[in-house]
XYZ file of C-alpha atoms in Angstrom:
168
model
C 7.379 -1.722 35.374
C 5.373 0.010 32.628
C 1.850 -1.247 32.024
C -0.255 -0.841 28.923
C -3.612 -2.274 27.866
C -2.045 -5.015 25.776
C 0.031 -6.157 28.744
C -3.019 -6.262 31.032
C -5.070 -8.090 28.400
C -2.295 -10.608 27.797
C -2.084 -11.528 31.478
C -5.786 -11.225 32.220
C -7.040 -13.193 29.223
C -3.929 -15.244 28.385
C -4.186 -14.002 24.805
C -2.168 -11.634 22.699
C -3.524 -8.697 20.693
C -1.891 -7.811 17.390
C 0.141 -4.646 17.499
C -1.384 -2.050 15.169
C -0.057 -2.382 11.631
C 2.056 0.504 10.378
C 1.072 1.851 6.978
C 3.641 2.264 4.214
C 4.793 5.800 3.396
C 2.279 7.763 1.360
C -0.951 9.742 1.442
C -3.027 9.560 4.611
C -6.704 10.546 4.612
C -9.535 10.895 7.117
C -13.053 10.263 5.818
C -15.953 12.386 6.917
C -13.949 15.296 8.315
C -15.697 15.813 11.663
C -14.069 17.809 14.424
C -11.328 15.341 15.354
C -7.765 16.549 15.644
C -5.966 14.165 13.288
C -2.286 13.188 13.377
C 0.023 15.420 11.348
C -0.125 14.694 7.629
C -3.646 13.221 7.595
C -5.865 15.096 5.112
C -9.568 15.204 5.973
C -12.107 14.925 3.161
C -15.868 15.130 3.372
C -18.898 17.276 2.688
C -19.393 19.382 0.699
C -16.394 18.466 -1.505
C -16.889 14.705 -1.204
C -20.136 12.851 -0.526
C -19.585 9.217 0.469
C -23.090 8.236 -0.630
C -22.778 9.507 -4.213
C -19.108 9.938 -5.141
C -15.964 7.892 -5.548
C -12.946 8.807 -3.454
C -10.910 11.438 -5.340
C -7.717 9.343 -5.386
C -6.228 7.055 -8.011
C -6.229 3.305 -7.446
C -3.514 2.115 -5.063
C -2.238 5.578 -4.105
C -3.295 5.923 -0.448
C -1.270 4.461 2.435
C -3.708 5.034 5.296
C -7.427 5.724 5.689
C -9.125 6.821 8.910
C -12.885 6.382 9.332
C -13.732 7.582 12.849
C -17.448 7.545 13.684
C -18.189 7.768 9.981
C -19.367 4.444 8.508
C -22.462 4.304 10.716
C -23.723 7.461 8.955
C -23.359 6.460 5.282
C -26.105 4.804 3.237
C -23.884 2.138 1.632
C -20.945 1.208 3.881
C -20.027 -1.728 1.615
C -19.572 0.663 -1.321
C -17.421 2.949 0.863
C -15.279 -0.022 1.963
C -14.908 -1.042 -1.684
C -13.683 2.485 -2.463
C -11.277 2.349 0.477
C -9.953 -0.961 -0.856
C -9.575 0.563 -4.336
C -7.480 3.542 -3.201
C -5.354 1.693 -0.620
C -1.952 0.505 -1.779
C -0.868 -3.043 -0.866
C 0.016 -2.988 2.829
C -2.168 0.096 3.270
C -4.127 0.393 6.501
C -7.712 1.418 7.233
C -8.416 2.434 10.847
C -12.115 2.289 11.746
C -13.944 3.270 14.924
C -17.743 2.896 15.028
C -20.176 2.666 17.938
C -20.723 -0.936 19.020
C -24.119 -2.024 17.669
C -26.064 -2.577 20.883
C -24.702 0.221 23.023
C -26.456 3.471 23.897
C -24.048 5.512 21.766
C -25.034 3.507 18.671
C -28.808 3.537 18.990
C -29.501 6.985 20.462
C -28.323 8.909 17.387
C -31.044 9.017 14.728
C -28.462 9.798 12.039
C -26.940 6.316 12.459
C -28.103 4.197 9.546
C -26.013 1.067 10.216
C -24.866 -0.839 13.273
C -21.690 -2.866 13.679
C -20.486 -5.720 15.873
C -17.442 -7.942 16.097
C -18.673 -10.109 13.181
C -19.512 -7.272 10.767
C -16.237 -7.305 8.837
C -16.045 -11.091 8.424
C -19.646 -11.107 7.232
C -19.018 -8.250 4.792
C -15.949 -9.861 3.264
C -17.519 -13.334 2.940
C -21.033 -12.394 1.805
C -21.649 -13.500 -1.822
C -24.795 -11.360 -2.139
C -23.263 -7.903 -2.408
C -23.593 -6.261 -5.820
C -20.757 -6.954 -8.236
C -20.216 -3.222 -8.745
C -19.396 -2.858 -5.045
C -16.620 -5.451 -4.984
C -16.099 -6.513 -8.590
C -12.563 -7.773 -7.947
C -13.332 -9.471 -4.630
C -12.128 -8.372 -1.232
C -8.447 -7.749 -0.582
C -8.832 -6.432 2.955
C -8.012 -8.536 5.977
C -8.940 -7.844 9.548
C -5.795 -7.158 11.588
C -7.321 -5.849 14.835
C -10.953 -6.002 15.945
C -11.688 -4.960 19.535
C -14.725 -3.880 21.501
C -13.547 -1.044 23.718
C -15.136 1.438 26.061
C -14.949 3.158 29.376
C -18.618 2.562 30.185
C -21.025 -0.041 28.812
C -23.281 2.522 27.173
C -20.369 3.968 25.189
C -18.714 0.959 23.594
C -16.880 1.223 20.289
C -15.712 -1.307 17.755
C -12.075 -0.498 16.978
C -10.889 -2.194 13.808
C -7.827 -2.105 11.632
C -8.040 -3.531 8.128
C -4.968 -4.100 5.925
C -4.953 -4.250 2.105
C -3.358 -7.557 1.107
C -2.729 -7.201 -2.654
């Protein structure tokens, strides 16, 4: 019998985890570049060509199928503005894959370049908070949380693994 994490979780917790959503065909981008080896066809964008704190994403509205943000959002000054830009460029059914250090773990707080911290309630709070500037989310949020897991091999290196899907 083959075992995977979802199988073990299902039996151990008596709960199911959503399968990751598959993006529609189209452009796939990775924010922040970094040194990660990305899947084939994913274009990395970041400094110096694109600065998340001062520039819009260089894609037309509704033209991107998939966005990756791996250990990126914790470094930007305005993550809400970046999420609003991600929402703008994603096509309906488009997917945003996010991995950030879990807010209270060693990996999150030891790095002085981390400007924001995230936990399992961060996305719900972001999408339901009426106090964000209108220019950040002028049309309201059209992202829904599909997967939101706290994962790690050791307690000091936990990550929040999230998949958001553009609804309309």
